mmCIF file of C-alpha atoms and ligand atoms in Angstrom:
data_model
loop_
_atom_site.group_PDB
_atom_site.id
_atom_site.type_symbol
_atom_site.label_atom_id
_atom_site.label_comp_id
_atom_site.label_asym_id
_atom_site.label_seq_id
_atom_site.Cartn_x
_atom_site.Cartn_y
_atom_site.Cartn_z
ATOM 1 C CA UNK A 12 38.258 8.837 -113.963
ATOM 2 C CA UNK A 13 36.499 5.472 -114.003
ATOM 3 C CA UNK A 14 36.686 3.394 -117.174
ATOM 4 C CA UNK A 15 34.792 0.180 -117.898
ATOM 5 C CA UNK A 16 38.022 -1.209 -119.386
ATOM 6 C CA UNK A 17 39.221 -1.539 -115.756
ATOM 7 C CA UNK A 18 36.854 -4.382 -114.968
ATOM 8 C CA UNK A 19 36.539 -7.969 -116.202
ATOM 9 C CA UNK A 20 38.746 -10.077 -118.393
ATOM 10 C CA UNK A 21 39.665 -9.702 -122.064
ATOM 11 C CA UNK A 22 37.531 -12.737 -122.937
ATOM 12 C CA UNK A 23 34.768 -12.628 -120.422
ATOM 13 C CA UNK A 24 32.340 -10.097 -118.959
ATOM 14 C CA UNK A 25 32.896 -8.596 -115.544
ATOM 15 C CA UNK A 26 30.695 -9.972 -112.764
ATOM 16 C CA UNK A 27 28.810 -7.320 -110.787
ATOM 17 C CA UNK A 28 27.584 -8.699 -107.443
ATOM 18 C CA UNK A 29 24.287 -7.369 -106.097
ATOM 19 C CA UNK A 30 23.954 -6.214 -102.491
ATOM 20 C CA UNK A 31 20.409 -4.997 -101.761
ATOM 21 C CA UNK A 32 20.145 -3.166 -98.454
ATOM 22 C CA UNK A 33 16.337 -3.139 -98.611
ATOM 23 C CA UNK A 34 13.404 -4.793 -96.819
ATOM 24 C CA UNK A 35 11.551 -5.521 -100.081
ATOM 25 C CA UNK A 36 13.831 -6.458 -102.989
ATOM 26 C CA UNK A 37 12.226 -9.252 -104.929
ATOM 27 C CA UNK A 38 14.847 -11.942 -104.371
ATOM 28 C CA UNK A 39 16.846 -10.945 -101.297
ATOM 29 C CA UNK A 40 14.691 -8.313 -99.568
ATOM 30 C CA UNK A 41 15.359 -8.094 -95.845
ATOM 31 C CA UNK A 42 18.397 -10.422 -95.848
ATOM 32 C CA UNK A 43 20.965 -7.610 -95.819
ATOM 33 C CA UNK A 44 19.145 -4.740 -94.162
ATOM 34 C CA UNK A 45 21.552 -4.983 -91.259
ATOM 35 C CA UNK A 46 24.747 -3.090 -92.336
ATOM 36 C CA UNK A 47 27.095 -5.746 -90.918
ATOM 37 C CA UNK A 48 25.277 -8.476 -92.805
ATOM 38 C CA UNK A 49 25.372 -6.436 -95.994
ATOM 39 C CA UNK A 50 29.101 -5.684 -95.681
ATOM 40 C CA UNK A 51 29.862 -9.318 -94.898
ATOM 41 C CA UNK A 52 27.818 -10.380 -97.940
ATOM 42 C CA UNK A 53 29.650 -7.913 -100.198
ATOM 43 C CA UNK A 54 33.041 -9.146 -98.985
ATOM 44 C CA UNK A 55 31.873 -12.718 -99.539
ATOM 45 C CA UNK A 56 30.937 -11.899 -103.154
ATOM 46 C CA UNK A 57 34.330 -10.344 -103.754
ATOM 47 C CA UNK A 58 36.046 -13.430 -102.189
ATOM 48 C CA UNK A 59 34.321 -15.700 -104.728
ATOM 49 C CA UNK A 60 35.276 -13.475 -107.630
ATOM 50 C CA UNK A 61 33.002 -10.433 -108.045
ATOM 51 C CA UNK A 62 34.754 -7.812 -110.191
ATOM 52 C CA UNK A 63 32.552 -5.026 -108.818
ATOM 53 C CA UNK A 64 29.676 -4.522 -106.410
ATOM 54 C CA UNK A 65 26.297 -2.823 -106.865
ATOM 55 C CA UNK A 66 24.755 -1.540 -103.646
ATOM 56 C CA UNK A 67 21.081 -0.496 -103.583
ATOM 57 C CA UNK A 68 18.862 0.989 -100.886
ATOM 58 C CA UNK A 69 15.601 1.142 -102.836
ATOM 59 C CA UNK A 70 13.826 -1.765 -104.543
ATOM 60 C CA UNK A 71 12.841 -1.214 -108.156
ATOM 61 C CA UNK A 72 10.623 -4.267 -108.389
ATOM 62 C CA UNK A 73 7.243 -3.635 -110.019
ATOM 63 C CA UNK A 74 4.977 -1.835 -107.548
ATOM 64 C CA UNK A 75 7.744 -1.264 -104.910
ATOM 65 C CA UNK A 76 7.158 1.531 -102.402
ATOM 66 C CA UNK A 77 9.404 4.508 -103.217
ATOM 67 C CA UNK A 78 11.718 5.704 -100.412
ATOM 68 C CA UNK A 79 12.931 9.287 -99.951
ATOM 69 C CA UNK A 80 16.573 10.216 -100.379
ATOM 70 C CA UNK A 81 17.286 10.506 -96.629
ATOM 71 C CA UNK A 82 15.936 7.008 -95.886
ATOM 72 C CA UNK A 83 17.693 5.512 -98.876
ATOM 73 C CA UNK A 84 21.025 7.040 -97.876
ATOM 74 C CA UNK A 85 20.581 5.944 -94.208
ATOM 75 C CA UNK A 86 20.276 2.341 -95.383
ATOM 76 C CA UNK A 87 23.337 2.284 -97.589
ATOM 77 C CA UNK A 88 25.765 4.791 -96.017
ATOM 78 C CA UNK A 89 27.611 2.392 -93.726
ATOM 79 C CA UNK A 90 27.621 -0.299 -96.378
ATOM 80 C CA UNK A 91 29.014 1.886 -99.185
ATOM 81 C CA UNK A 92 31.593 3.522 -96.861
ATOM 82 C CA UNK A 93 32.975 0.239 -95.536
ATOM 83 C CA UNK A 94 32.844 -1.715 -98.835
ATOM 84 C CA UNK A 95 34.471 1.150 -100.737
ATOM 85 C CA UNK A 96 37.344 0.996 -98.195
ATOM 86 C CA UNK A 97 37.578 -2.770 -97.793
ATOM 87 C CA UNK A 98 36.288 -4.592 -100.862
ATOM 88 C CA UNK A 99 39.261 -3.921 -103.155
ATOM 89 C CA UNK A 100 36.980 -3.717 -106.214
ATOM 90 C CA UNK A 101 34.972 -0.811 -107.585
ATOM 91 C CA UNK A 102 31.769 -0.190 -105.677
ATOM 92 C CA UNK A 103 28.627 1.142 -107.392
ATOM 93 C CA UNK A 104 25.464 2.671 -106.039
ATOM 94 C CA UNK A 105 22.107 1.657 -107.533
ATOM 95 C CA UNK A 106 20.097 4.851 -107.306
ATOM 96 C CA UNK A 107 18.030 7.273 -109.401
ATOM 97 C CA UNK A 108 18.572 10.251 -107.034
ATOM 98 C CA UNK A 109 21.453 12.684 -107.604
ATOM 99 C CA UNK A 110 21.793 13.530 -103.918
ATOM 100 C CA UNK A 111 22.161 9.832 -102.987
ATOM 101 C CA UNK A 112 24.616 9.332 -105.869
ATOM 102 C CA UNK A 113 26.701 12.313 -104.752
ATOM 103 C CA UNK A 114 26.875 11.126 -101.140
ATOM 104 C CA UNK A 115 27.837 7.655 -102.284
ATOM 105 C CA UNK A 116 30.565 9.008 -104.596
ATOM 106 C CA UNK A 117 31.886 11.148 -101.751
ATOM 107 C CA UNK A 118 31.932 8.053 -99.567
ATOM 108 C CA UNK A 119 34.087 6.188 -102.088
ATOM 109 C CA UNK A 120 31.731 4.631 -104.621
ATOM 110 C CA UNK A 121 33.020 4.847 -108.179
ATOM 111 C CA UNK A 122 29.979 3.910 -110.255
ATOM 112 C CA UNK A 123 26.383 5.094 -110.406
ATOM 113 C CA UNK A 124 23.884 2.533 -111.675
ATOM 114 C CA UNK A 125 20.835 4.530 -112.638
ATOM 115 C CA UNK A 126 17.764 2.553 -113.719
ATOM 116 C CA UNK A 127 16.185 5.775 -114.940
ATOM 117 C CA UNK A 128 19.111 6.727 -117.212
ATOM 118 C CA UNK A 129 18.990 10.277 -115.875
ATOM 119 C CA UNK A 130 15.253 10.755 -116.572
ATOM 120 C CA UNK A 131 14.111 11.002 -112.878
ATOM 121 C CA UNK A 132 16.578 13.560 -111.600
ATOM 122 C CA UNK A 133 17.820 16.445 -113.780
ATOM 123 C CA UNK A 134 20.995 16.715 -111.646
ATOM 124 C CA UNK A 135 22.083 13.100 -112.017
ATOM 125 C CA UNK A 136 24.321 13.313 -115.116
ATOM 126 C CA UNK A 137 26.030 16.475 -113.817
ATOM 127 C CA UNK A 138 26.874 14.764 -110.484
ATOM 128 C CA UNK A 139 28.294 11.666 -112.181
ATOM 129 C CA UNK A 140 30.378 13.892 -114.470
ATOM 130 C CA UNK A 141 31.673 15.999 -111.613
ATOM 131 C CA UNK A 142 33.092 12.972 -109.787
ATOM 132 C CA UNK A 143 34.565 11.264 -112.910
ATOM 133 C CA UNK A 144 32.435 8.274 -112.018
ATOM 134 C CA UNK A 145 31.321 5.288 -114.101
ATOM 135 C CA UNK A 146 27.679 5.379 -115.187
ATOM 136 C CA UNK A 147 25.141 2.704 -116.136
ATOM 137 C CA UNK A 148 22.145 4.109 -118.046
ATOM 138 C CA UNK A 149 19.333 1.568 -118.083
ATOM 139 C CA UNK A 150 16.196 1.417 -120.230
ATOM 140 C CA UNK A 151 12.858 1.390 -118.432
ATOM 141 C CA UNK A 152 9.365 2.126 -119.698
ATOM 142 C CA UNK A 153 7.739 4.630 -117.303
ATOM 143 C CA UNK A 154 8.577 4.115 -113.605
ATOM 144 C CA UNK A 155 8.516 1.095 -111.280
ATOM 145 C CA UNK A 156 4.940 1.795 -110.161
ATOM 146 C CA UNK A 157 3.480 1.676 -113.627
ATOM 147 C CA UNK A 158 6.039 -0.018 -115.828
ATOM 148 C CA UNK A 159 4.292 -3.388 -116.018
ATOM 149 C CA UNK A 160 0.921 -1.911 -117.019
ATOM 150 C CA UNK A 161 0.587 -3.396 -120.485
ATOM 151 C CA UNK A 162 3.953 -2.391 -122.002
ATOM 152 C CA UNK A 163 3.928 -2.349 -125.817
ATOM 153 C CA UNK A 164 6.651 -1.919 -128.435
ATOM 154 C CA UNK A 165 6.581 -2.172 -132.248
ATOM 155 C CA UNK A 166 10.255 -3.255 -132.276
ATOM 156 C CA UNK A 167 11.572 -3.760 -128.745
ATOM 157 C CA UNK A 168 15.200 -4.251 -129.775
ATOM 158 C CA UNK A 169 15.205 -1.181 -132.041
ATOM 159 C CA UNK A 170 13.393 1.064 -129.589
ATOM 160 C CA UNK A 171 15.500 0.076 -126.588
ATOM 161 C CA UNK A 172 18.679 0.568 -128.724
ATOM 162 C CA UNK A 173 17.538 4.011 -129.837
ATOM 163 C CA UNK A 174 16.787 5.042 -126.282
ATOM 164 C CA UNK A 175 20.176 3.837 -125.027
ATOM 165 C CA UNK A 176 22.086 5.637 -127.783
ATOM 166 C CA UNK A 177 20.147 8.845 -126.978
ATOM 167 C CA UNK A 178 20.918 8.541 -123.252
ATOM 168 C CA UNK A 179 24.602 7.843 -123.917
ATOM 169 C CA UNK A 180 24.739 11.046 -125.952
ATOM 170 C CA UNK A 181 23.060 12.974 -123.096
ATOM 171 C CA UNK A 182 25.583 11.498 -120.647
ATOM 172 C CA UNK A 183 28.491 12.451 -122.872
ATOM 173 C CA UNK A 184 27.095 16.006 -123.387
ATOM 174 C CA UNK A 185 26.875 16.385 -119.581
ATOM 175 C CA UNK A 186 30.586 15.603 -119.337
ATOM 176 C CA UNK A 187 30.598 11.944 -118.289
ATOM 177 C CA UNK A 188 33.775 10.246 -119.567
ATOM 178 C CA UNK A 189 33.531 8.467 -122.928
ATOM 179 C CA UNK A 190 34.915 5.263 -121.388
ATOM 180 C CA UNK A 191 32.754 5.592 -118.291
ATOM 181 C CA UNK A 192 29.349 5.099 -119.933
ATOM 182 C CA UNK A 193 27.707 1.670 -120.034
ATOM 183 C CA UNK A 194 24.202 0.869 -121.252
ATOM 184 C CA UNK A 195 21.653 -1.708 -120.068
ATOM 185 C CA UNK A 196 18.454 -2.798 -121.846
ATOM 186 C CA UNK A 197 16.699 -3.158 -118.478
ATOM 187 C CA UNK A 198 15.404 -6.728 -118.488
ATOM 188 C CA UNK A 199 12.071 -6.810 -116.612
ATOM 189 C CA UNK A 200 11.586 -3.047 -116.562
ATOM 190 C CA UNK A 201 8.429 -2.268 -118.513
ATOM 191 C CA UNK A 202 8.657 -5.447 -120.549
ATOM 192 C CA UNK A 203 6.590 -8.619 -120.917
ATOM 193 C CA UNK A 204 8.219 -12.078 -120.839
ATOM 194 C CA UNK A 205 8.195 -12.023 -124.669
ATOM 195 C CA UNK A 206 9.908 -8.598 -124.737
ATOM 196 C CA UNK A 207 12.592 -9.818 -122.326
ATOM 197 C CA UNK A 208 13.199 -12.987 -124.344
ATOM 198 C CA UNK A 209 13.302 -10.993 -127.624
ATOM 199 C CA UNK A 210 15.866 -8.593 -126.170
ATOM 200 C CA UNK A 211 18.016 -11.507 -124.972
ATOM 201 C CA UNK A 212 17.653 -13.456 -128.217
ATOM 202 C CA UNK A 213 18.898 -10.414 -130.177
ATOM 203 C CA UNK A 214 21.395 -9.153 -127.606
ATOM 204 C CA UNK A 215 24.276 -9.439 -130.088
ATOM 205 C CA UNK A 216 22.405 -6.969 -132.343
ATOM 206 C CA UNK A 217 21.881 -4.554 -129.451
ATOM 207 C CA UNK A 218 25.572 -4.786 -128.467
ATOM 208 C CA UNK A 219 26.570 -4.032 -132.056
ATOM 209 C CA UNK A 220 24.063 -1.161 -132.296
ATOM 210 C CA UNK A 221 25.031 0.783 -129.207
ATOM 211 C CA UNK A 222 28.809 0.470 -129.630
ATOM 212 C CA UNK A 223 29.433 0.827 -125.853
ATOM 213 C CA UNK A 224 29.880 -1.573 -122.950
ATOM 214 C CA UNK A 225 26.558 -3.309 -122.234
ATOM 215 C CA UNK A 226 25.424 -4.368 -118.752
ATOM 216 C CA UNK A 227 22.745 -7.067 -118.392
ATOM 217 C CA UNK A 228 20.659 -7.909 -115.363
ATOM 218 C CA UNK A 229 18.628 -11.104 -115.719
ATOM 219 C CA UNK A 230 19.324 -12.445 -112.275
ATOM 220 C CA UNK A 231 16.426 -14.415 -110.752
ATOM 221 C CA UNK A 232 13.893 -12.363 -112.737
ATOM 222 C CA UNK A 233 10.318 -13.388 -113.334
ATOM 223 C CA UNK A 234 10.672 -14.283 -117.025
ATOM 224 C CA UNK A 235 13.095 -17.115 -115.955
ATOM 225 C CA UNK A 236 10.386 -18.482 -113.652
ATOM 226 C CA UNK A 237 7.858 -18.263 -116.472
ATOM 227 C CA UNK A 238 10.042 -20.241 -118.875
ATOM 228 C CA UNK A 239 10.929 -22.863 -116.295
ATOM 229 C CA UNK A 240 7.336 -23.522 -115.152
ATOM 230 C CA UNK A 241 6.535 -27.045 -116.247
ATOM 231 C CA UNK A 242 10.208 -27.919 -116.796
ATOM 232 C CA UNK A 243 11.840 -30.773 -114.850
ATOM 233 C CA UNK A 244 8.550 -32.007 -113.443
ATOM 234 C CA UNK A 245 7.760 -28.714 -111.773
ATOM 235 C CA UNK A 246 4.254 -27.405 -112.371
ATOM 236 C CA UNK A 247 4.497 -23.937 -110.887
ATOM 237 C CA UNK A 248 6.911 -21.118 -111.620
ATOM 238 C CA UNK A 249 10.003 -21.621 -109.491
ATOM 239 C CA UNK A 250 10.352 -18.748 -106.977
ATOM 240 C CA UNK A 251 13.219 -16.246 -107.166
ATOM 241 C CA UNK A 252 15.562 -18.301 -104.965
ATOM 242 C CA UNK A 253 15.334 -21.236 -107.353
ATOM 243 C CA UNK A 254 16.112 -19.335 -110.540
ATOM 244 C CA UNK A 255 19.910 -19.346 -110.327
ATOM 245 C CA UNK A 256 20.290 -22.204 -112.858
ATOM 246 C CA UNK A 257 18.104 -20.381 -115.364
ATOM 247 C CA UNK A 258 20.059 -17.147 -114.617
ATOM 248 C CA UNK A 259 23.271 -18.988 -115.424
ATOM 249 C CA UNK A 260 22.008 -19.984 -118.869
ATOM 250 C CA UNK A 261 21.292 -16.292 -119.625
ATOM 251 C CA UNK A 262 24.719 -15.274 -118.269
ATOM 252 C CA UNK A 263 26.498 -17.662 -120.657
ATOM 253 C CA UNK A 264 24.272 -16.542 -123.500
ATOM 254 C CA UNK A 265 24.945 -12.854 -122.710
ATOM 255 C CA UNK A 266 28.687 -13.444 -122.575
ATOM 256 C CA UNK A 267 28.516 -15.077 -126.025
ATOM 257 C CA UNK A 268 26.643 -12.033 -127.266
ATOM 258 C CA UNK A 269 29.483 -9.716 -126.175
ATOM 259 C CA UNK A 270 28.126 -8.033 -123.019
ATOM 260 C CA UNK A 271 30.712 -6.308 -120.813
ATOM 261 C CA UNK A 272 29.069 -6.799 -117.371
ATOM 262 C CA UNK A 273 26.619 -9.307 -115.895
ATOM 263 C CA UNK A 274 24.733 -8.147 -112.783
ATOM 264 C CA UNK A 275 23.986 -11.208 -110.607
ATOM 265 C CA UNK A 276 23.088 -12.341 -107.111
ATOM 266 C CA UNK A 277 24.836 -15.773 -107.465
ATOM 267 C CA UNK A 278 28.351 -14.486 -108.133
ATOM 268 C CA UNK A 279 30.064 -17.842 -107.581
ATOM 269 C CA UNK A 280 27.894 -19.549 -110.222
ATOM 270 C CA UNK A 281 28.601 -16.798 -112.763
ATOM 271 C CA UNK A 282 32.328 -16.754 -112.090
ATOM 272 C CA UNK A 283 32.599 -20.538 -112.462
ATOM 273 C CA UNK A 284 30.577 -20.666 -115.669
ATOM 274 C CA UNK A 285 32.495 -17.787 -117.198
ATOM 275 C CA UNK A 286 35.812 -19.418 -116.275
ATOM 276 C CA UNK A 287 34.796 -22.448 -118.282
ATOM 277 C CA UNK A 288 33.683 -20.304 -121.206
ATOM 278 C CA UNK A 289 36.959 -18.393 -121.144
ATOM 279 C CA UNK A 290 38.967 -21.620 -121.369
ATOM 280 C CA UNK A 291 36.817 -22.926 -124.242
ATOM 281 C CA UNK A 292 37.346 -19.659 -126.103
ATOM 282 C CA UNK A 293 41.119 -20.147 -126.025
ATOM 283 C CA UNK A 294 41.409 -23.807 -126.999
ATOM 284 C CA UNK A 295 43.473 -24.136 -130.160
ATOM 285 C CA UNK A 296 41.881 -25.711 -133.245
ATOM 286 C CA UNK A 297 42.524 -29.520 -133.392
HETATM 287 N N1 HH2 B 18 17.721 -4.876 -112.033
HETATM 288 C C1 HH2 B 18 17.367 -4.607 -110.752
HETATM 289 C C2 HH2 B 18 17.926 -3.497 -110.054
HETATM 290 N N2 HH2 B 18 18.849 -2.738 -110.651
HETATM 291 N N3 HH2 B 18 20.217 -2.255 -112.500
HETATM 292 C C3 HH2 B 18 20.631 -2.520 -113.776
HETATM 293 N N4 HH2 B 18 21.567 -1.764 -114.360
HETATM 294 N N5 HH2 B 18 20.128 -3.555 -114.452
HETATM 295 C C4 HH2 B 18 19.122 -4.373 -113.955
HETATM 296 O O1 HH2 B 18 18.672 -5.260 -114.681
HETATM 297 C C5 HH2 B 18 18.692 -4.123 -112.608
HETATM 298 C C6 HH2 B 18 19.262 -3.010 -111.934
HETATM 299 C C7 HH2 B 18 16.372 -5.475 -110.104
HETATM 300 O O2 HH2 B 18 16.932 -6.491 -109.361
HETATM 301 P P1 HH2 B 18 17.230 -6.493 -107.803
HETATM 302 O O3 HH2 B 18 18.167 -5.393 -107.391
HETATM 303 O O4 HH2 B 18 17.616 -7.833 -107.365
HETATM 304 O O5 HH2 B 18 15.814 -6.199 -107.155
HETATM 305 P P2 HH2 B 18 15.173 -4.942 -106.447
HETATM 306 O O6 HH2 B 18 15.093 -3.849 -107.543
HETATM 307 O O7 HH2 B 18 13.806 -5.440 -106.045
HETATM 308 O O8 HH2 B 18 16.004 -4.507 -105.337
#
């Protein structure tokens, strides 16, 4: 039975390295569509310190074209199978489909990262429970096609917290292990830049509210580009591949807020920053 207590250090979050086996992911689409390239990338992320890997075969970026289960599985099968055998760290599958999750778990994956929190496929929670797998339930407004159409909240931190607590209860009721459930506020999923920044600013409150391991995925997301436009002499929003520095600031912030897992593309940067933070946390008072 997977438990989130297996991953990461006592004083720092675990680093989840992203491997997108897709043609259209917003920051690395097309780079790792070839299985050999994806496996090599996953192994490289582990070599620089990833505590776990998250492998996805369908982009969830706003407006992405949905793929059917067979096509999604074809993309990730060789990558999951080989990384589960070779990586030496727990491998997760980023999917909303129970049939893809089940195949991945059979192939050796140990975690299901479900951006729909079990809302898209009624079989999902049962499958995760049957395999004793870890589960990430993420908050999203609507679905990726429509989620950025004028999202509104009265109290984004409260509403996201309530949703996550409700989904954790559903996961528990379906038989998923108590220690296997993690929750994610879903940065960028049905949220404006202000909503994303509000969630991050009050992340400590959310962590306290849900009373379970929290996963956060800020890596290279649009709100970072928005904040950095005009900073450092740059007029335009920096594109995804130049948002790792901004990502790192949010990683350090999230660690200080008590998150359990950070989901990032630039694993080395996160590992180095968190190593510094860990040392600072243990320095004796002068
Ligand atoms: N973000 C993305 C995908 N999956 N899963 C969780 N739990 N949390 C997140 O914030 C999250 C996620 C989007 O990032 P990426 O995988 O890089 O892009 P794409 O969905 O375009 O493949």
